[in-house]
Coordinates of C-alpha atoms in Angstrom, one line a residue:
Chain A
M692 CA 69.8 -106.0 36.9
S693 CA 67.7 -106.4 40.0
G694 CA 67.1 -109.7 41.7
T695 CA 63.8 -111.6 41.8
L696 CA 61.6 -111.6 44.9
F697 CA 60.3 -115.1 45.7
I698 CA 57.3 -115.0 48.1
L699 CA 57.5 -118.5 49.5
G700 CA 54.6 -120.4 51.1
I701 CA 56.4 -122.8 53.5
G702 CA 53.3 -124.6 54.8
P703 CA 51.9 -125.0 58.3
G704 CA 55.1 -125.5 60.2
D705 CA 56.2 -129.0 59.5
P706 CA 59.5 -128.8 57.6
E707 CA 58.6 -131.8 55.5
L708 CA 55.4 -130.0 54.3
I709 CA 57.5 -127.5 52.3
T710 CA 57.3 -128.0 48.5
V711 CA 60.3 -129.2 46.6
K712 CA 60.2 -125.8 44.8
A713 CA 60.3 -123.8 47.9
A714 CA 63.1 -125.9 49.3
D715 CA 65.1 -125.5 46.1
I716 CA 64.6 -121.7 46.1
L717 CA 65.6 -121.5 49.7
S718 CA 68.9 -123.3 48.9
R719 CA 69.7 -120.9 46.1
V720 CA 68.8 -117.4 47.3
K721 CA 71.4 -115.4 49.3
K722 CA 68.9 -113.3 51.2
V723 CA 66.0 -114.6 53.2
F724 CA 63.4 -112.4 55.0
I725 CA 61.4 -113.8 57.8
P726 CA 58.3 -112.3 59.2
V727 CA 58.0 -112.0 63.0
S728 CA 55.3 -110.5 65.1
G729 CA 57.9 -108.7 67.3
Q730 CA 61.7 -108.3 67.7
G731 CA 63.2 -111.5 69.0
R732 CA 59.9 -113.4 68.9
E733 CA 59.9 -117.1 68.2
S734 CA 59.7 -117.5 64.4
Y735 CA 57.8 -120.6 63.2
A736 CA 58.7 -119.5 59.6
Y737 CA 62.4 -119.8 60.5
S738 CA 62.2 -123.1 62.3
T739 CA 60.3 -124.5 59.4
A740 CA 62.7 -123.4 56.7
S741 CA 66.0 -123.3 58.5
N742 CA 67.2 -126.7 57.3
Y743 CA 66.9 -125.7 53.7
I744 CA 68.8 -122.4 54.0
S745 CA 72.5 -122.5 53.2
P746 CA 74.9 -121.4 55.9
D747 CA 76.2 -118.5 53.9
T748 CA 72.8 -117.0 53.3
S749 CA 71.9 -113.8 55.2
V750 CA 68.7 -114.1 57.2
A751 CA 66.8 -110.9 58.3
E752 CA 63.7 -110.6 60.5
L753 CA 61.0 -108.2 59.4
V754 CA 58.6 -107.2 62.2
F755 CA 54.9 -107.3 61.2
P756 CA 53.3 -106.2 64.4
M757 CA 49.9 -107.7 65.4
T758 CA 48.0 -104.5 65.8
T759 CA 44.9 -102.9 64.5
D760 CA 46.7 -99.5 64.4
H761 CA 46.6 -98.9 60.7
E762 CA 49.0 -96.0 60.7
L763 CA 51.7 -98.0 62.5
L764 CA 51.0 -101.0 60.3
S765 CA 51.4 -99.2 57.0
R766 CA 54.5 -97.5 58.3
R767 CA 56.0 -100.9 59.2
Y768 CA 54.9 -102.3 55.8
A769 CA 56.6 -99.5 54.0
E770 CA 59.8 -100.0 56.0
N771 CA 59.8 -103.7 55.4
Y772 CA 59.1 -103.2 51.8
Q773 CA 62.1 -100.8 51.5
R774 CA 64.5 -103.2 53.1
I775 CA 63.5 -105.8 50.5
E776 CA 63.7 -103.5 47.6
T777 CA 67.1 -102.4 48.5
V778 CA 68.4 -106.0 48.5
L779 CA 66.7 -106.7 45.1
R780 CA 68.2 -103.5 43.6
Q781 CA 71.6 -104.7 44.6
G782 CA 71.0 -107.6 42.3
Y783 CA 70.3 -110.3 44.8
D784 CA 67.4 -112.8 44.6
A785 CA 65.6 -112.8 47.9
A786 CA 62.9 -115.0 49.5
L787 CA 60.2 -113.7 51.8
L788 CA 58.8 -116.5 53.8
T789 CA 55.2 -116.9 54.7
L790 CA 53.7 -119.6 56.9
G791 CA 50.9 -121.5 55.1
D792 CA 50.0 -120.1 51.7
P793 CA 51.0 -116.6 50.5
G794 CA 47.5 -116.0 49.0
T795 CA 45.5 -117.1 52.0
Y796 CA 45.4 -114.6 54.9
S797 CA 49.1 -113.7 54.6
S798 CA 50.8 -110.3 55.1
A799 CA 53.2 -111.1 52.3
S800 CA 50.5 -110.2 49.7
Q801 CA 50.8 -106.6 50.8
I802 CA 54.5 -106.6 50.1
A803 CA 53.8 -108.0 46.7
T804 CA 51.3 -105.2 46.1
L805 CA 53.8 -102.5 47.1
L806 CA 56.5 -104.1 44.9
R807 CA 54.2 -104.1 41.9
Q808 CA 53.2 -100.5 42.5
R809 CA 56.6 -99.0 43.3
A810 CA 59.0 -101.2 41.3
P811 CA 57.1 -102.8 38.5
D812 CA 60.4 -103.7 36.8
I813 CA 61.4 -106.1 39.6
P814 CA 60.3 -109.7 38.9
I815 CA 58.3 -111.4 41.6
E816 CA 57.3 -115.1 41.8
I817 CA 54.8 -116.4 44.3
I818 CA 55.1 -120.1 45.4
P819 CA 51.9 -121.5 46.9
G820 CA 52.1 -123.4 50.2
I821 CA 50.0 -126.0 52.2
T822 CA 47.4 -124.1 54.2
S823 CA 47.1 -124.8 57.9
F824 CA 43.5 -126.0 57.4
A825 CA 44.5 -128.6 54.7
A826 CA 47.2 -129.8 57.1
A827 CA 44.8 -129.9 60.0
A828 CA 42.1 -131.8 58.1
A829 CA 44.7 -134.4 57.0
K830 CA 45.9 -134.9 60.6
A831 CA 42.4 -135.1 62.0
G832 CA 41.3 -137.5 59.2
I833 CA 38.6 -135.1 58.0
A834 CA 37.7 -134.6 54.4
L835 CA 37.0 -130.8 54.2
S836 CA 34.8 -131.1 51.1
K837 CA 33.4 -133.7 48.8
S838 CA 31.6 -133.6 45.4
S839 CA 29.3 -130.6 45.5
D840 CA 30.1 -129.3 49.0
L841 CA 30.4 -125.6 49.7
L842 CA 33.5 -124.9 51.7
A843 CA 33.9 -121.6 53.6
V844 CA 36.9 -120.2 55.4
V845 CA 36.5 -117.5 58.0
S846 CA 39.2 -115.6 59.8
S847 CA 37.3 -112.9 61.7
Y848 CA 34.2 -112.9 63.9
D849 CA 33.1 -109.2 64.0
D850 CA 29.9 -109.8 62.2
L851 CA 28.0 -112.6 64.0
E852 CA 25.0 -112.4 61.6
R853 CA 27.3 -113.0 58.7
I854 CA 28.9 -116.0 60.5
E855 CA 25.4 -117.5 61.1
A856 CA 24.5 -117.0 57.5
I857 CA 27.7 -118.7 56.3
L858 CA 27.0 -121.6 58.7
D859 CA 23.5 -122.0 57.3
L860 CA 24.7 -121.9 53.7
S861 CA 27.9 -124.0 53.7
D862 CA 28.7 -127.7 54.2
T863 CA 32.0 -127.1 55.8
V864 CA 33.2 -124.0 57.7
V865 CA 36.8 -123.5 58.8
F866 CA 37.2 -121.0 61.6
L867 CA 40.8 -119.8 61.6
K868 CA 42.6 -118.0 64.5
T869 CA 39.9 -118.8 67.0
Y870 CA 41.9 -117.4 70.0
T871 CA 40.1 -114.1 70.6
Q872 CA 36.5 -115.2 70.2
R873 CA 36.6 -118.9 70.8
D874 CA 33.7 -118.8 73.3
T875 CA 31.6 -116.9 70.8
I876 CA 32.1 -119.5 68.1
V877 CA 31.6 -122.4 70.5
G878 CA 28.4 -120.7 71.7
L879 CA 27.1 -120.3 68.2
L880 CA 27.9 -123.9 67.3
E881 CA 26.1 -125.1 70.4
K882 CA 23.1 -122.9 69.6
Q883 CA 22.9 -124.4 66.1
G884 CA 23.3 -128.0 67.3
L885 CA 26.7 -128.3 65.5
L886 CA 29.0 -128.9 68.5
E887 CA 29.2 -132.6 67.6
K888 CA 30.2 -131.8 64.1
A889 CA 33.2 -129.7 65.1
V890 CA 36.9 -130.4 65.7
Y891 CA 39.4 -128.1 67.3
I892 CA 43.0 -128.2 66.0
E893 CA 45.9 -126.3 67.6
R894 CA 49.4 -125.8 66.2
V895 CA 49.1 -128.4 63.5
G896 CA 52.5 -129.8 62.3
L897 CA 54.3 -128.3 65.3
P898 CA 55.6 -130.3 68.3
Q899 CA 52.8 -129.0 70.5
E900 CA 50.0 -130.1 68.0
R901 CA 46.7 -130.8 69.7
I902 CA 43.4 -132.2 68.3
V903 CA 40.3 -131.9 70.4
R904 CA 37.1 -133.7 69.2
D905 CA 34.9 -132.8 72.1
L906 CA 34.6 -129.0 72.1
R907 CA 33.4 -129.1 75.8
M908 CA 37.0 -130.2 76.6
L909 CA 38.9 -127.3 75.0
P910 CA 42.2 -126.2 76.7
D911 CA 41.8 -123.1 78.9
E912 CA 44.4 -121.0 77.3
P913 CA 43.4 -119.8 73.8
D914 CA 46.1 -120.3 71.2
Y915 CA 46.8 -118.0 68.2
L916 CA 47.6 -121.0 65.9
S917 CA 44.2 -122.7 66.4
M918 CA 41.2 -123.5 64.3
I919 CA 37.8 -125.1 64.5
I920 CA 36.5 -127.1 61.5
V921 CA 32.8 -127.6 61.3
K922 CA 31.6 -130.3 58.9
K923 CA 27.9 -130.5 58.7
K924 CA 27.7 -133.6 56.5
A925 CA 29.3 -136.9 57.5
Chain O
M1115 CA 51.9 -157.0 59.9
S1116 CA 50.0 -155.0 57.3
G1117 CA 51.6 -152.0 55.5
T1118 CA 50.5 -148.4 55.8
L1119 CA 48.4 -146.6 53.3
F1120 CA 49.7 -143.1 52.5
I1121 CA 47.1 -140.9 50.8
L1122 CA 49.3 -138.4 49.1
G1123 CA 48.3 -134.9 48.0
I1124 CA 50.7 -134.3 45.1
G1125 CA 49.5 -130.7 44.3
P1126 CA 48.1 -129.1 41.1
G1127 CA 50.3 -130.9 38.5
D1128 CA 53.6 -129.1 38.6
P1129 CA 56.1 -131.8 39.9
E1130 CA 58.0 -129.1 41.9
L1131 CA 54.8 -128.4 43.9
I1132 CA 54.9 -131.7 45.6
T1133 CA 55.9 -131.6 49.2
V1134 CA 59.2 -132.9 50.5
K1135 CA 57.2 -135.4 52.5
A1136 CA 55.2 -136.7 49.5
A1137 CA 58.4 -137.0 47.5
D1138 CA 60.1 -138.9 50.3
I1139 CA 57.2 -141.3 50.7
L1140 CA 57.0 -141.9 46.9
S1141 CA 60.7 -142.9 46.9
R1142 CA 60.2 -145.4 49.7
V1143 CA 56.9 -147.3 48.9
K1144 CA 56.9 -150.3 46.7
K1145 CA 53.3 -149.9 45.5
V1146 CA 51.8 -146.8 44.0
F1147 CA 48.1 -146.5 43.1
I1148 CA 47.2 -143.8 40.5
P1149 CA 43.6 -142.6 39.9
V1150 CA 42.5 -142.3 36.3
S1151 CA 39.1 -141.4 35.0
G1152 CA 39.1 -144.3 32.4
Q1153 CA 41.4 -147.1 31.3
G1154 CA 44.4 -145.8 29.4
R1155 CA 43.5 -142.2 30.0
E1156 CA 46.2 -139.6 30.5
S1157 CA 47.1 -139.4 34.2
Y1158 CA 48.2 -136.0 35.5
A1159 CA 48.8 -137.7 38.8
Y1160 CA 51.3 -140.0 37.2
S1161 CA 53.1 -137.3 35.2
T1162 CA 53.4 -135.1 38.3
A1163 CA 54.8 -137.9 40.5
S1164 CA 56.7 -140.1 38.2
N1165 CA 60.1 -138.5 38.8
Y1166 CA 59.9 -139.4 42.5
I1167 CA 58.9 -143.0 42.1
S1168 CA 61.7 -145.6 42.1
P1169 CA 62.1 -147.8 39.0
D1170 CA 61.4 -151.0 40.9
T1171 CA 58.1 -149.8 42.3
S1172 CA 54.9 -151.3 41.0
V1173 CA 52.5 -148.7 39.7
A1174 CA 48.8 -149.6 39.2
E1175 CA 46.0 -147.5 37.8
L1176 CA 42.7 -147.4 39.6
V1177 CA 39.7 -146.3 37.5
F1178 CA 37.4 -143.8 39.2
P1179 CA 34.9 -143.1 36.4
M1180 CA 33.3 -139.7 36.0
T1181 CA 29.7 -140.6 36.3
T1182 CA 26.7 -139.8 38.4
D1183 CA 25.6 -143.4 38.3
H1184 CA 25.9 -144.1 42.1
E1185 CA 25.7 -147.9 41.8
L1186 CA 28.5 -148.1 39.3
L1187 CA 30.6 -145.7 41.4
S1188 CA 30.2 -147.5 44.6
R1189 CA 31.0 -150.8 42.9
R1190 CA 34.2 -149.3 41.5
Y1191 CA 35.1 -147.7 44.8
A1192 CA 34.7 -151.1 46.5
E1193 CA 36.9 -152.9 43.8
N1194 CA 39.6 -150.2 44.0
Y1195 CA 39.5 -150.4 47.8
Q1196 CA 39.9 -154.2 47.6
R1197 CA 42.9 -154.0 45.4
I1198 CA 44.6 -151.6 47.9
E1199 CA 43.7 -153.6 50.9
T1200 CA 45.1 -156.8 49.3
V1201 CA 48.5 -155.1 48.8
L1202 CA 48.5 -153.7 52.4
R1203 CA 47.6 -157.1 53.9
Q1204 CA 50.6 -158.5 52.0
G1205 CA 52.7 -156.2 54.3
Y1206 CA 53.6 -153.6 51.6
D1207 CA 53.3 -149.8 52.3
A1208 CA 51.3 -148.3 49.5
A1209 CA 50.7 -144.7 48.3
L1210 CA 47.4 -143.6 46.7
L1211 CA 48.0 -140.4 44.7
T1212 CA 45.6 -137.5 44.6
L1213 CA 45.9 -134.4 42.6
G1214 CA 45.7 -131.3 44.7
D1215 CA 44.8 -132.0 48.4
P1216 CA 43.3 -135.2 49.6
G1217 CA 40.8 -133.4 51.8
T1218 CA 39.6 -131.0 49.2
Y1219 CA 37.2 -132.5 46.6
S1220 CA 39.2 -135.7 46.2
S1221 CA 37.9 -139.2 45.7
A1222 CA 40.7 -140.5 47.9
S1223 CA 38.8 -139.6 51.0
Q1224 CA 36.2 -142.3 50.2
I1225 CA 39.0 -144.9 50.1
A1226 CA 40.1 -143.7 53.5
T1227 CA 36.6 -144.0 54.8
L1228 CA 36.2 -147.6 53.5
L1229 CA 39.6 -148.5 55.0
R1230 CA 38.7 -147.1 58.4
Q1231 CA 35.4 -149.1 58.3
R1232 CA 36.6 -152.4 57.0
A1233 CA 40.1 -152.6 58.2
P1234 CA 40.5 -150.4 61.2
D1235 CA 43.8 -152.2 62.1
I1236 CA 45.5 -150.9 59.0
P1237 CA 47.4 -147.6 59.6
I1238 CA 46.6 -144.7 57.2
E1239 CA 48.5 -141.5 56.8
I1240 CA 47.1 -138.5 54.9
I1241 CA 49.6 -136.0 53.5
P1242 CA 48.1 -132.6 52.5
G1243 CA 48.8 -131.1 49.1
I1244 CA 48.8 -127.7 47.4
T1245 CA 45.2 -127.1 46.1
S1246 CA 44.7 -126.0 42.5
F1247 CA 43.2 -122.7 43.7
A1248 CA 46.2 -121.8 45.9
A1249 CA 48.4 -122.5 42.9
A1250 CA 46.2 -120.6 40.5
A1251 CA 46.0 -117.5 42.7
A1252 CA 49.8 -117.5 43.1
K1253 CA 50.3 -117.7 39.3
A1254 CA 47.7 -115.0 38.6
G1255 CA 49.2 -112.8 41.4
I1256 CA 45.9 -112.8 43.3
A1257 CA 45.7 -112.8 47.1
L1258 CA 42.7 -115.1 47.7
S1259 CA 42.0 -113.6 51.1
K1260 CA 43.3 -110.9 53.5
S1261 CA 42.6 -110.0 57.2
S1262 CA 38.9 -110.6 57.8
D1263 CA 37.9 -111.8 54.4
L1264 CA 35.5 -114.6 53.9
L1265 CA 36.7 -117.1 51.3
A1266 CA 34.3 -119.6 49.7
V1267 CA 35.0 -122.5 47.5
V1268 CA 32.3 -123.9 45.3
S1269 CA 32.4 -127.0 43.1
S1270 CA 28.9 -127.4 41.9
Y1271 CA 26.3 -125.2 40.4
D1272 CA 23.0 -127.1 40.8
D1273 CA 21.5 -124.5 43.2
L1274 CA 21.8 -121.1 41.6
E1275 CA 20.1 -119.4 44.5
R1276 CA 22.7 -120.8 46.9
I1277 CA 25.5 -119.5 44.5
E1278 CA 24.0 -116.0 44.5
A1279 CA 23.7 -116.0 48.2
I1280 CA 27.4 -117.1 48.6
L1281 CA 28.5 -114.4 46.2
D1282 CA 26.6 -111.8 48.3
L1283 CA 28.0 -113.0 51.5
S1284 CA 31.7 -113.7 50.6
D1285 CA 34.7 -111.5 49.7
T1286 CA 36.3 -114.1 47.5
V1287 CA 34.6 -117.0 45.7
V1288 CA 36.5 -119.8 43.9
F1289 CA 34.4 -121.6 41.3
L1290 CA 36.1 -125.0 40.6
K1291 CA 35.5 -127.2 37.6
T1292 CA 33.7 -124.6 35.6
Y1293 CA 33.5 -126.7 32.5
T1294 CA 29.9 -127.8 32.5
Q1295 CA 28.2 -124.5 33.5
R1296 CA 30.7 -121.9 32.6
D1297 CA 28.1 -119.8 30.8
T1298 CA 25.8 -119.9 33.8
I1299 CA 28.6 -118.6 36.1
V1300 CA 29.7 -115.9 33.7
G1301 CA 26.1 -114.8 33.3
L1302 CA 25.6 -114.6 37.0
L1303 CA 28.8 -112.6 37.4
E1304 CA 27.7 -110.2 34.7
K1305 CA 24.3 -109.8 36.3
Q1306 CA 26.0 -108.9 39.6
G1307 CA 28.5 -106.5 38.1
L1308 CA 31.4 -108.8 39.1
L1309 CA 32.8 -109.7 35.6
E1310 CA 35.7 -107.2 36.1
K1311 CA 36.6 -108.8 39.4
A1312 CA 37.0 -112.3 38.0
V1313 CA 39.9 -114.2 36.6
Y1314 CA 39.7 -117.5 34.7
I1315 CA 42.5 -120.0 35.1
E1316 CA 42.9 -123.3 33.2
R1317 CA 45.3 -126.2 33.8
V1318 CA 47.4 -124.4 36.3
G1319 CA 50.9 -125.8 36.7
L1320 CA 50.6 -127.9 33.5
P1321 CA 52.3 -127.1 30.2
Q1322 CA 48.9 -125.9 28.7
E1323 CA 48.3 -123.4 31.6
R1324 CA 46.2 -120.4 30.5
I1325 CA 45.1 -117.3 32.5
V1326 CA 42.3 -115.1 31.1
R1327 CA 41.6 -111.8 32.8
D1328 CA 38.8 -110.7 30.5
L1329 CA 35.9 -113.1 30.9
R1330 CA 34.5 -112.0 27.5
M1331 CA 37.6 -113.6 25.9
L1332 CA 37.2 -117.2 27.3
P1333 CA 38.3 -120.1 25.1
D1334 CA 35.5 -121.8 23.3
E1335 CA 36.2 -125.3 24.5
P1336 CA 35.4 -125.8 28.2
D1337 CA 38.1 -127.5 30.1
Y1338 CA 37.7 -129.8 33.1
L1339 CA 40.7 -128.4 34.9
S1340 CA 39.5 -124.8 35.0
M1341 CA 38.3 -122.4 37.6
I1342 CA 37.1 -118.8 38.0
I1343 CA 38.3 -116.8 41.0
V1344 CA 36.0 -113.8 41.9
K1345 CA 37.6 -111.3 44.3
K1346 CA 35.2 -108.5 45.2
K1347 CA 37.6 -106.4 47.2
A1348 CA 40.8 -105.0 45.6

């Protein structure tokens, strides 16, 4: 009998924003897999979840490199997948952690896809998590959406025309991971007269959390864990 | 000294999908306010949270009627607000429950706005919650969004042109509260050849949960707690 894979959303990084269910699963499984962007890199997933993991549980890092090299990426996914399947085949339940929510811009969903394709007999359970933008809105005191609002979430800025169209169409737009093209986004918001309607939030729920309401005063150093929320209606 | 108002996201309805933080606050406050759509109506918020509330805590229902009568609505909001402020002024901490996330289509945000306007000295803390659509995607095994996807969330269907535009522009569209205009949405998806890309989810996390992958087989009776997730990319 194989074990079950639990893909756990552990929320934005504040250990208290884990669900009761995720905390319970973490205390029961004997194998926990933690995604990191590189060997030995700081793991927000681990620092968020560590208090809930029993001391006799084995914790392993899986490297999901931040790269656009598709060949390298899919090789790494296959290797990571194999390590998980091996443990499950040994009969252990295992948890794969994912910051935020597993269904919302998370690399865990690709592991789930591989597992369903290659080992359809192995049970898998996905536990949703608090997204970074729900946490950021709560901290900044912003209601993301009300009554009939249209809410859009964007995580890439390759197609500026598309971004302009979505800004036109939506009531609220969440720009995630604003580190690479922050100036482009801010420029666009300025052009559209939306700069006063935007809030910048960095590292929500982490000790270095920062909220900037005047986008002319942004920190110089772009941060990976950052977002801009634009709310057109009051 | 006034108490603090905690606006608590308690998630989609599964008591285990409450955050550790919300559970902790529920166990500490002496006053809990629960939104209901009418006097004596079933309260999913209460059944989700009840296990975490101490027996000596006073629990009060606040009626937020489902109506488009703006005058009635704003009178009710003002009354509900007043009841909360009175308790806070007596020095008690109080929790106002909200299903899902307080920032995402929740009436609690209007109470927060009233409190900030009328009693800016009273502290308020908003605790994010798991949204119904994150929970539904997890249960249905759907990744809402990956890498550079554009995710849109829609909760009203008055403007069909806008809905068509958002379907064109986005990779994933979540249609919340599909009860009033389900046929319109399904018709639109059929017209755009997207019927096979859509999943219907009803009452996620509740005992009557239902997932329908073939939109030609939808239940006859429309349900308020229902959504359709359309995912254009595999």
